[in-house]
Amino acid sequence: MDIMINGKTRDVPDSCTVSHLINELGLADKRLAIEVNMEIVPRSTFEQHRLLSGDKVEIVGAIGGG
């Protein structure tokens, strides 16, 4: 199925979760904020949150500073 990730179309498996997606993108060890269809997805639900065809996903990396 096709989803949009940061404005670019990407084909992912039908049963893809947010967790699977970030692993597939090589971002599992990063501090991220994930938004699906303009709603923040809490990290605690990444494993259960299934993506649907046409979903618009925004992935933003957290940057710390001091």
Coordinates of C-alpha atoms in Angstrom, one line a residue:
M1 CA 0.0 0.0 0.0
D2 CA 1.1 3.6 -0.5
I3 CA 1.5 6.2 2.2
M4 CA 3.1 9.6 2.2
I5 CA 6.2 10.1 4.4
N6 CA 7.3 13.7 4.7
G7 CA 5.7 14.5 1.4
K8 CA 7.1 11.5 -0.6
T9 CA 5.1 8.4 -1.6
R10 CA 6.4 5.1 -0.2
D11 CA 5.1 1.6 -0.6
V12 CA 4.8 -0.3 2.7
P13 CA 3.4 -3.7 3.6
D14 CA -0.4 -3.8 4.3
S15 CA 0.1 -4.6 8.0
C16 CA 2.7 -1.9 8.5
T17 CA 2.8 -0.3 12.0
V18 CA 4.5 2.9 12.9
S19 CA 7.1 0.8 14.7
H20 CA 7.7 -1.4 11.6
L21 CA 8.0 1.8 9.5
I22 CA 10.7 3.4 11.7
N23 CA 12.6 0.2 11.8
E24 CA 12.4 -0.1 8.0
L25 CA 13.7 3.5 7.7
G26 CA 16.6 2.8 10.0
L27 CA 15.3 5.3 12.6
A28 CA 14.6 2.9 15.5
D29 CA 17.4 4.4 17.8
K30 CA 16.5 8.0 17.1
R31 CA 14.4 10.4 19.2
L32 CA 11.4 11.1 16.9
A33 CA 8.0 12.7 16.8
I34 CA 5.6 10.9 14.5
E35 CA 2.4 12.4 13.2
V36 CA -0.1 10.5 11.2
N37 CA -2.8 12.5 9.4
M38 CA -2.0 15.5 11.5
E39 CA -2.3 13.7 14.8
I40 CA 0.7 12.9 17.1
V41 CA 1.2 9.2 17.7
P42 CA 2.5 8.5 21.2
R43 CA 5.6 6.4 21.3
S44 CA 3.8 4.0 23.6
T45 CA 1.5 3.1 20.7
F46 CA 4.0 2.8 17.9
E47 CA 3.7 -1.1 18.0
Q48 CA -0.1 -1.0 17.8
H49 CA -0.7 1.9 15.4
R50 CA -1.4 0.4 12.0
L51 CA -0.9 2.5 9.0
L52 CA -3.6 2.6 6.3
S53 CA -3.3 3.3 2.5
G54 CA -3.2 7.0 1.9
D55 CA -2.0 7.9 5.4
K56 CA 0.2 11.0 5.6
V57 CA 3.1 10.5 7.9
E58 CA 5.4 13.2 9.2
I59 CA 8.6 12.2 10.9
V60 CA 10.6 14.8 12.8
G61 CA 13.8 14.2 14.7
A62 CA 14.2 15.7 18.1
I63 CA 17.3 17.8 18.6
G64 CA 18.6 18.6 22.0
G65 CA 20.7 21.5 23.0
G66 CA 22.0 23.4 25.9

